[in-house]
């Protein structure tokens, strides 16, 4: 039985009795506004923006309003169990932090990856560490405490470099490899184009590359001596337009659970399953890549159906505990947030992320309490009513 996440509100009301009001906002809108005020404009627009006119990004969020959770009474859901089994681990919650490159830059001290890992350690909410970090993956892993972490791989064209990154992630203690498939080329992002801003090309968040022996071996001079050449080399090897023919090779890189991210079509689920992946990750990158207009939530039921007993991770558009509950009811095994925790980081470093995660978990827990769903097994599609 997991602990009562809803008790976060008791702490907040008890502090209120002592005259202490939380300095953190309680809604996504508040986190967003606070982050906008706290972040440098170039980081803010990179994090908040998406592809094209951001239709997909809005659709991701709006899709949750197409579903209503049906309240059930006389259930007596006095205790809720939000724990979930994933890759033979019992996790206290079904929530995780999606990989966000540049979170390093979102913390006031410029070490947001470490601050996020500390929040994972504090909350038990797993972090998927991006390939694009300010601090190398070994340093991030060292801050995770007892909470499992996962490493997200942007597969470079240099296969030896890919293998090196995976081996380092294994050695550092990460518990799975998440291969992101939807970002071998950057989507058309007007906000970043208008400011000519792409953080990695400015040398940001490349620590996993510049600390890598294979990457370094490809350079004539070290990244410390010639940072511009290192960035140039990075831009040449970063994006690999993988095909199904590459899946056996990816599978061969690790015995850790292999998760493929960006899967939105049932046929892709079946092929990934045939290729021996351990989970699929339904996501459209938070609307940052292709502005096609289909929300990730609308893609989820067919992905779940095709996945059968394969776990399905989900993200894109989750803004609250209620959203997380709806995605779980539609069959997600675990639910990720991206921008919400990035904004928490901007608001208050580790403390800010802990607040955002605890708020989302508290709302999920209390929604399940009020509506009579004591555990995740009770959250089936029958718990939802399509409102539009
Ligand atoms: C991302 N995302 C992402 N995904 C990934 O696999 N590797 C990465 O490095 C990044 N980087 C990244 C940067 C920023 C600023 C954002 C906002 C997102 C996508 C991320 O993992 C996730 O799919 C989305 O953030 C989920 O959508 P929401 O929760 O932001 O709506």
Coordinates of N, CA and C in Angstrom, one line a residue, residues 161-283:
X161 N 29.4 5.4 -30.6 CA 29.0 6.4 -29.6 C 27.7 6.0 -28.9
X162 N 26.8 5.5 -29.7 CA 25.5 5.0 -29.1 C 25.8 3.9 -28.1
X163 N 26.6 3.0 -28.5 CA 26.9 1.8 -27.5 C 27.6 2.3 -26.3
X164 N 28.5 3.3 -26.5 CA 29.2 3.9 -25.3 C 28.2 4.5 -24.3
X165 N 27.3 5.3 -24.9 CA 26.3 6.0 -24.0 C 25.5 5.0 -23.2
X166 N 25.1 3.9 -23.9 CA 24.2 2.9 -23.3 C 25.0 2.2 -22.2
X167 N 26.3 1.8 -22.5 CA 27.1 1.1 -21.5 C 27.4 2.0 -20.3
X168 N 27.6 3.3 -20.5 CA 27.8 4.2 -19.4 C 26.5 4.3 -18.5
X169 N 25.3 4.3 -19.2 CA 24.1 4.4 -18.5 C 23.9 3.1 -17.6
X170 N 24.2 2.0 -18.2 CA 24.2 0.7 -17.5 C 25.1 0.7 -16.3
X171 N 26.3 1.2 -16.5 CA 27.3 1.2 -15.4 C 26.9 2.1 -14.3
X172 N 26.2 3.2 -14.7 CA 25.8 4.2 -13.7 C 24.6 3.8 -12.9
X173 N 24.0 2.7 -13.3 CA 22.9 2.2 -12.5 C 21.5 2.5 -13.0
X174 N 21.4 3.1 -14.2 CA 20.0 3.3 -14.8 C 19.3 2.0 -15.0
X175 N 18.0 2.0 -14.9 CA 17.3 0.7 -14.9 C 16.5 0.4 -16.2
X176 N 16.8 1.3 -17.2 CA 16.2 1.0 -18.5 C 16.7 2.1 -19.5
X177 N 16.5 1.8 -20.8 CA 17.0 2.7 -21.8 C 15.7 3.0 -22.7
X178 N 15.5 4.3 -22.7 CA 14.3 4.9 -23.5 C 14.9 5.5 -24.8
X179 N 14.6 4.8 -25.9 CA 15.1 5.3 -27.2 C 14.0 6.2 -27.8
X180 N 14.3 7.5 -28.0 CA 13.4 8.4 -28.6 C 13.4 8.4 -30.1
X181 N 12.3 8.1 -30.7 CA 12.3 7.9 -32.2 C 11.8 9.1 -33.0
X182 N 11.2 10.1 -32.3 CA 10.5 11.1 -33.1 C 11.4 12.4 -33.2
X183 N 12.7 12.3 -32.9 CA 13.5 13.6 -32.9 C 14.8 13.4 -33.5
X184 N 14.9 12.6 -34.6 CA 16.2 12.5 -35.3 C 16.4 13.8 -36.1
X185 N 15.3 14.5 -36.3 CA 15.5 15.9 -36.9 C 14.6 16.8 -36.1
X186 N 15.0 18.0 -35.9 CA 14.2 19.0 -35.1 C 12.9 19.4 -35.9
X187 N 11.8 19.4 -35.2 CA 10.5 19.9 -35.8 C 10.6 21.4 -36.1
X188 N 9.7 21.9 -36.9 CA 9.6 23.3 -37.2 C 9.1 24.1 -36.0
X189 N 9.9 24.8 -35.4 CA 9.5 25.5 -34.1 C 9.6 27.0 -34.3
X190 N 8.5 27.7 -34.7 CA 8.6 29.1 -34.9 C 9.2 30.0 -33.8
X191 N 8.8 29.6 -32.6 CA 9.3 30.5 -31.5 C 10.9 30.5 -31.5
X192 N 11.4 29.3 -31.6 CA 12.9 29.3 -31.6 C 13.5 29.8 -32.9
X193 N 12.8 29.7 -34.0 CA 13.3 30.2 -35.2 C 13.3 31.7 -35.2
X194 N 12.3 32.3 -34.5 CA 12.2 33.8 -34.5 C 13.3 34.4 -33.7
X195 N 13.8 33.6 -32.8 CA 15.0 34.2 -32.0 C 16.3 33.5 -32.4
X196 N 16.2 32.7 -33.4 CA 17.5 32.0 -33.8 C 18.1 31.2 -32.7
X197 N 17.3 30.6 -31.8 CA 17.8 30.0 -30.6 C 17.7 28.5 -30.6
X198 N 18.8 27.8 -30.7 CA 18.7 26.4 -30.4 C 19.9 26.1 -29.4
X199 N 19.5 25.8 -28.2 CA 20.5 25.8 -27.1 C 21.7 24.9 -27.3
X200 N 21.5 23.7 -27.9 CA 22.6 22.8 -28.1 C 23.7 23.4 -29.0
X201 N 23.2 24.1 -30.1 CA 24.1 24.7 -31.0 C 25.0 25.8 -30.4
X202 N 24.5 26.2 -29.2 CA 25.3 27.2 -28.4 C 26.2 26.5 -27.4
X203 N 26.2 25.2 -27.6 CA 27.1 24.4 -26.7 C 26.5 24.0 -25.4
X204 N 25.2 24.2 -25.2 CA 24.5 23.9 -24.0 C 24.1 22.4 -23.9
X205 N 24.2 21.8 -22.8 CA 23.5 20.5 -22.5 C 24.2 19.4 -23.3
X206 N 25.5 19.5 -23.6 CA 26.2 18.4 -24.3 C 27.1 17.6 -23.5
X207 N 27.0 17.6 -22.2 CA 28.0 17.0 -21.3 C 28.1 15.5 -21.5
X208 N 27.0 14.8 -21.9 CA 27.1 13.4 -22.1 C 28.0 13.1 -23.3
X209 N 28.1 14.0 -24.3 CA 28.9 13.8 -25.4 C 30.4 14.2 -25.1
X210 N 30.5 15.4 -24.5 CA 31.9 15.9 -24.3 C 32.6 15.1 -23.2
X211 N 31.9 14.3 -22.4 CA 32.5 13.5 -21.4 C 32.7 12.0 -21.9
X212 N 32.3 11.8 -23.2 CA 32.3 10.4 -23.6 C 33.6 10.1 -24.4
X213 N 34.2 8.9 -24.0 CA 35.5 8.6 -24.6 C 35.4 8.4 -26.1
X214 N 34.3 7.8 -26.6 CA 34.2 7.6 -28.0 C 34.0 9.0 -28.7
X215 N 33.1 9.8 -28.2 CA 32.9 11.1 -28.8 C 34.3 11.9 -28.9
X216 N 35.0 11.9 -27.7 CA 36.2 12.6 -27.7 C 37.3 12.1 -28.7
X217 N 37.2 10.7 -28.8 CA 38.2 10.1 -29.7 C 38.0 10.6 -31.2
X218 N 36.8 11.1 -31.5 CA 36.5 11.5 -32.9 C 37.0 12.9 -33.1
X219 N 37.4 13.6 -32.1 CA 37.8 15.0 -32.3 C 39.3 15.2 -32.4
X220 N 39.8 16.1 -33.2 CA 41.2 16.4 -33.3 C 41.7 17.0 -32.0
X221 N 41.0 18.0 -31.5 CA 41.3 18.6 -30.2 C 40.2 18.4 -29.2
X222 N 40.5 18.4 -28.0 CA 39.5 18.1 -26.9 C 38.4 19.2 -26.9
X223 N 37.2 18.9 -26.4 CA 36.1 19.9 -26.4 C 36.5 21.1 -25.5
X224 N 37.4 20.9 -24.5 CA 37.9 22.0 -23.7 C 38.7 23.0 -24.5
X225 N 39.5 22.4 -25.4 CA 40.4 23.2 -26.2 C 39.7 23.8 -27.4
X226 N 38.8 23.1 -28.0 CA 38.1 23.6 -29.2 C 36.6 23.3 -29.1
X227 N 35.9 24.0 -28.3 CA 34.4 23.8 -28.1 C 33.6 23.9 -29.3
X228 N 34.0 24.8 -30.2 CA 33.2 25.0 -31.5 C 33.3 23.7 -32.3
X229 N 34.4 23.1 -32.4 CA 34.6 21.9 -33.2 C 33.8 20.8 -32.6
X230 N 33.7 20.7 -31.3 CA 32.9 19.7 -30.6 C 31.4 19.8 -30.9
X231 N 31.0 21.1 -30.9 CA 29.5 21.3 -31.2 C 29.3 20.9 -32.7
X232 N 30.2 21.3 -33.6 CA 30.0 20.9 -35.0 C 29.9 19.4 -35.2
X233 N 30.8 18.7 -34.5 CA 30.8 17.3 -34.6 C 29.5 16.7 -34.0
X234 N 29.1 17.3 -32.9 CA 27.8 16.9 -32.3 C 26.7 17.0 -33.3
X235 N 26.6 18.2 -34.0 CA 25.5 18.4 -34.9 C 25.5 17.4 -36.1
X236 N 26.7 16.9 -36.4 CA 26.8 15.9 -37.5 C 26.4 14.5 -37.1
X237 N 26.5 14.2 -35.8 CA 26.2 12.8 -35.4 C 24.9 12.7 -34.7
X238 N 24.3 13.8 -34.3 CA 23.2 13.7 -33.4 C 22.0 12.9 -33.8
X239 N 21.5 13.2 -35.0 CA 20.2 12.6 -35.4 C 20.4 11.4 -36.4
X240 N 19.8 10.3 -36.0 CA 19.9 9.1 -36.7 C 18.4 8.7 -37.2
X241 N 18.1 8.8 -38.5 CA 16.8 8.4 -39.0 C 16.6 6.9 -39.0
X242 N 16.4 6.3 -37.8 CA 16.3 4.9 -37.6 C 15.2 4.2 -38.4
X243 N 15.4 3.0 -38.8 CA 14.3 2.2 -39.4 C 14.2 0.9 -38.6
X244 N 13.2 0.2 -39.0 CA 12.9 -1.1 -38.3 C 14.1 -2.0 -38.3
X245 N 14.9 -1.8 -39.4 CA 16.1 -2.7 -39.5 C 17.1 -2.4 -38.4
X246 N 17.0 -1.2 -37.8 CA 18.0 -0.9 -36.7 C 17.5 -1.5 -35.3
X247 N 16.3 -1.9 -35.3 CA 15.8 -2.3 -33.9 C 16.6 -3.5 -33.4
X248 N 16.9 -4.6 -34.2 CA 17.8 -5.6 -33.6 C 19.1 -5.1 -33.0
X249 N 19.7 -4.2 -33.7 CA 20.9 -3.6 -33.2 C 20.7 -2.9 -31.8
X250 N 19.6 -2.0 -31.8 CA 19.3 -1.3 -30.6 C 19.1 -2.3 -29.4
X251 N 18.3 -3.4 -29.8 CA 18.0 -4.4 -28.7 C 19.3 -5.1 -28.2
X252 N 20.3 -5.2 -29.2 CA 21.5 -5.9 -28.8 C 22.4 -5.1 -27.9
X253 N 22.1 -3.8 -27.8 CA 23.0 -2.9 -27.0 C 22.8 -3.1 -25.5
X254 N 21.7 -3.6 -25.1 CA 21.5 -3.7 -23.6 C 20.6 -4.8 -23.2
X255 N 20.9 -5.3 -22.0 CA 20.0 -6.3 -21.4 C 19.0 -5.6 -20.5
X256 N 19.1 -4.3 -20.3 CA 18.2 -3.6 -19.5 C 16.8 -3.5 -20.3
X257 N 15.7 -3.2 -19.6 CA 14.5 -2.9 -20.3 C 14.7 -1.9 -21.4
X258 N 14.2 -2.2 -22.6 CA 14.3 -1.2 -23.8 C 12.9 -0.7 -24.0
X259 N 12.8 0.6 -24.0 CA 11.5 1.3 -24.2 C 11.6 2.2 -25.4
X260 N 10.7 2.1 -26.3 CA 10.7 3.0 -27.5 C 9.7 4.1 -27.4
X261 N 10.2 5.4 -27.5 CA 9.3 6.5 -27.3 C 8.9 7.2 -28.6
X262 N 7.6 7.6 -28.6 CA 7.1 8.3 -29.8 C 6.1 7.4 -30.5
X263 N 5.7 6.3 -30.0 CA 4.9 5.3 -30.7 C 3.4 5.7 -30.5
X264 N 2.7 6.0 -31.6 CA 1.3 6.4 -31.6 C 0.4 5.6 -32.5
X265 N 1.0 4.6 -33.2 CA 0.2 3.8 -34.1 C 0.2 2.3 -33.7
X266 N -0.9 1.6 -33.7 CA -0.9 0.2 -33.3 C 0.0 -0.7 -34.1
X267 N 0.1 -0.4 -35.4 CA 1.0 -1.3 -36.2 C 2.5 -1.1 -35.7
X268 N 2.8 0.1 -35.3 CA 4.2 0.3 -34.8 C 4.4 -0.4 -33.4
X269 N 3.3 -0.5 -32.7 CA 3.4 -1.2 -31.4 C 3.7 -2.7 -31.7
X270 N 2.9 -3.2 -32.6 CA 3.1 -4.7 -32.9 C 4.5 -4.9 -33.4
X271 N 5.1 -4.1 -34.3 CA 6.4 -4.3 -34.8 C 7.4 -4.2 -33.7
X272 N 7.2 -3.2 -32.8 CA 8.2 -3.0 -31.7 C 8.1 -4.2 -30.8
X273 N 6.9 -4.7 -30.6 CA 6.8 -5.9 -29.7 C 7.5 -7.1 -30.3
X274 N 7.3 -7.2 -31.6 CA 8.0 -8.3 -32.3 C 9.5 -8.2 -32.2
X275 N 10.0 -6.9 -32.2 CA 11.4 -6.6 -32.1 C 12.0 -6.8 -30.7
X276 N 11.1 -7.2 -29.8 CA 11.7 -7.5 -28.4 C 11.8 -6.3 -27.5
X277 N 11.1 -5.2 -27.7 CA 11.1 -4.1 -26.7 C 10.4 -4.6 -25.4
X278 N 10.7 -3.9 -24.4 CA 10.0 -4.2 -23.1 C 8.8 -3.3 -22.8
X279 N 8.7 -2.2 -23.5 CA 7.6 -1.3 -23.3 C 7.6 -0.3 -24.5
X280 N 6.4 0.1 -24.8 CA 6.2 1.2 -25.7 C 5.8 2.5 -25.0
X281 N 6.2 3.6 -25.5 CA 6.0 4.9 -24.9 C 5.2 5.8 -25.9
X282 N 3.9 5.9 -25.6 CA 3.0 6.7 -26.4 C 3.2 8.2 -26.1
X283 N 3.6 9.0 -27.1 CA 3.9 10.4 -26.9 C 4.1 11.0 -28.2

